[in-house]
Amino acid sequence: METYTLMRHFADSWGLVAMMVFFLGVVAFIFRPGAKNAAHQAAFIPLKED
């Protein structure tokens, strides 16, 4: 089987599933209960004095 065809079949099947799982993991990480405080602190990093 040609390499391009093999990679294309993988991307059409399991690649999409892997990207979806990664996306849902990122969304879950952002919207977890303890993330609000961490995001608030990270937002003020550029404004902190040295």
mmCIF file with all atom_site columns, C-alpha atoms in Angstrom:
data_model
loop_
_atom_site.group_PDB
_atom_site.id
_atom_site.type_symbol
_atom_site.label_atom_id
_atom_site.label_alt_id
_atom_site.label_comp_id
_atom_site.label_asym_id
_atom_site.label_entity_id
_atom_site.label_seq_id
_atom_site.pdbx_PDB_ins_code
_atom_site.Cartn_x
_atom_site.Cartn_y
_atom_site.Cartn_z
_atom_site.occupancy
_atom_site.B_iso_or_equiv
_atom_site.pdbx_formal_charge
_atom_site.auth_seq_id
_atom_site.auth_comp_id
_atom_site.auth_asym_id
_atom_site.auth_atom_id
_atom_site.pdbx_PDB_model_num
ATOM 1  C CA . MET A 1 1  ? 0.000   0.000  0.000  1.00 0.00 ? 1  MET A CA 1
ATOM 2  C CA . GLU A 1 2  ? 1.280   3.436  -0.859 1.00 0.00 ? 2  GLU A CA 1
ATOM 3  C CA . THR A 1 3  ? 2.331   5.635  2.072  1.00 0.00 ? 3  THR A CA 1
ATOM 4  C CA . TYR A 1 4  ? 0.022   8.490  1.096  1.00 0.00 ? 4  TYR A CA 1
ATOM 5  C CA . THR A 1 5  ? -2.976  6.162  0.875  1.00 0.00 ? 5  THR A CA 1
ATOM 6  C CA . LEU A 1 6  ? -2.175  4.630  4.255  1.00 0.00 ? 6  LEU A CA 1
ATOM 7  C CA . MET A 1 7  ? -1.852  8.045  5.916  1.00 0.00 ? 7  MET A CA 1
ATOM 8  C CA . ARG A 1 8  ? -5.037  9.241  4.225  1.00 0.00 ? 8  ARG A CA 1
ATOM 9  C CA . HIS A 1 9  ? -7.010  6.257  5.547  1.00 0.00 ? 9  HIS A CA 1
ATOM 10 C CA . PHE A 1 10 ? -5.634  6.837  9.040  1.00 0.00 ? 10 PHE A CA 1
ATOM 11 C CA . ALA A 1 11 ? -6.508  10.552 8.956  1.00 0.00 ? 11 ALA A CA 1
ATOM 12 C CA . ASP A 1 12 ? -10.015 9.800  7.720  1.00 0.00 ? 12 ASP A CA 1
ATOM 13 C CA . SER A 1 13 ? -10.704 7.368  10.556 1.00 0.00 ? 13 SER A CA 1
ATOM 14 C CA . TRP A 1 14 ? -8.592  7.516  13.716 1.00 0.00 ? 14 TRP A CA 1
ATOM 15 C CA . GLY A 1 15 ? -7.050  10.931 13.096 1.00 0.00 ? 15 GLY A CA 1
ATOM 16 C CA . LEU A 1 16 ? -10.442 12.601 13.375 1.00 0.00 ? 16 LEU A CA 1
ATOM 17 C CA . VAL A 1 17 ? -11.204 10.705 16.576 1.00 0.00 ? 17 VAL A CA 1
ATOM 18 C CA . ALA A 1 18 ? -7.841  11.696 18.075 1.00 0.00 ? 18 ALA A CA 1
ATOM 19 C CA . MET A 1 19 ? -8.370  15.377 17.234 1.00 0.00 ? 19 MET A CA 1
ATOM 20 C CA . MET A 1 20 ? -11.867 15.292 18.716 1.00 0.00 ? 20 MET A CA 1
ATOM 21 C CA . VAL A 1 21 ? -10.634 13.683 21.939 1.00 0.00 ? 21 VAL A CA 1
ATOM 22 C CA . PHE A 1 22 ? -7.844  16.285 22.185 1.00 0.00 ? 22 PHE A CA 1
ATOM 23 C CA . PHE A 1 23 ? -10.307 19.141 21.615 1.00 0.00 ? 23 PHE A CA 1
ATOM 24 C CA . LEU A 1 24 ? -12.744 17.837 24.230 1.00 0.00 ? 24 LEU A CA 1
ATOM 25 C CA . GLY A 1 25 ? -9.860  17.396 26.677 1.00 0.00 ? 25 GLY A CA 1
ATOM 26 C CA . VAL A 1 26 ? -8.790  21.012 26.199 1.00 0.00 ? 26 VAL A CA 1
ATOM 27 C CA . VAL A 1 27 ? -12.355 22.242 26.653 1.00 0.00 ? 27 VAL A CA 1
ATOM 28 C CA . ALA A 1 28 ? -12.764 20.158 29.816 1.00 0.00 ? 28 ALA A CA 1
ATOM 29 C CA . PHE A 1 29 ? -9.450  21.485 31.145 1.00 0.00 ? 29 PHE A CA 1
ATOM 30 C CA . ILE A 1 30 ? -10.485 25.100 30.540 1.00 0.00 ? 30 ILE A CA 1
ATOM 31 C CA . PHE A 1 31 ? -13.954 24.774 32.061 1.00 0.00 ? 31 PHE A CA 1
ATOM 32 C CA . ARG A 1 32 ? -12.978 22.731 35.131 1.00 0.00 ? 32 ARG A CA 1
ATOM 33 C CA . PRO A 1 33 ? -14.060 24.244 38.471 1.00 0.00 ? 33 PRO A CA 1
ATOM 34 C CA . GLY A 1 34 ? -10.578 25.353 39.591 1.00 0.00 ? 34 GLY A CA 1
ATOM 35 C CA . ALA A 1 35 ? -9.612  27.007 36.316 1.00 0.00 ? 35 ALA A CA 1
ATOM 36 C CA . LYS A 1 36 ? -11.263 30.365 36.963 1.00 0.00 ? 36 LYS A CA 1
ATOM 37 C CA . ASN A 1 37 ? -8.734  31.431 39.586 1.00 0.00 ? 37 ASN A CA 1
ATOM 38 C CA . ALA A 1 38 ? -5.771  30.261 37.498 1.00 0.00 ? 38 ALA A CA 1
ATOM 39 C CA . ALA A 1 39 ? -7.080  32.073 34.411 1.00 0.00 ? 39 ALA A CA 1
ATOM 40 C CA . HIS A 1 40 ? -7.625  35.246 36.421 1.00 0.00 ? 40 HIS A CA 1
ATOM 41 C CA . GLN A 1 41 ? -4.052  35.144 37.742 1.00 0.00 ? 41 GLN A CA 1
ATOM 42 C CA . ALA A 1 42 ? -2.637  34.436 34.270 1.00 0.00 ? 42 ALA A CA 1
ATOM 43 C CA . ALA A 1 43 ? -4.535  37.404 32.845 1.00 0.00 ? 43 ALA A CA 1
ATOM 44 C CA . PHE A 1 44 ? -2.636  39.796 35.115 1.00 0.00 ? 44 PHE A CA 1
ATOM 45 C CA . ILE A 1 45 ? 0.875   38.442 34.421 1.00 0.00 ? 45 ILE A CA 1
ATOM 46 C CA . PRO A 1 46 ? 1.719   41.191 31.870 1.00 0.00 ? 46 PRO A CA 1
ATOM 47 C CA . LEU A 1 47 ? 0.648   43.877 34.338 1.00 0.00 ? 47 LEU A CA 1
ATOM 48 C CA . LYS A 1 48 ? 2.870   42.712 37.202 1.00 0.00 ? 48 LYS A CA 1
ATOM 49 C CA . GLU A 1 49 ? 5.902   44.816 37.965 1.00 0.00 ? 49 GLU A CA 1
ATOM 50 C CA . ASP A 1 50 ? 9.319   43.198 38.080 1.00 0.00 ? 50 ASP A CA 1
#
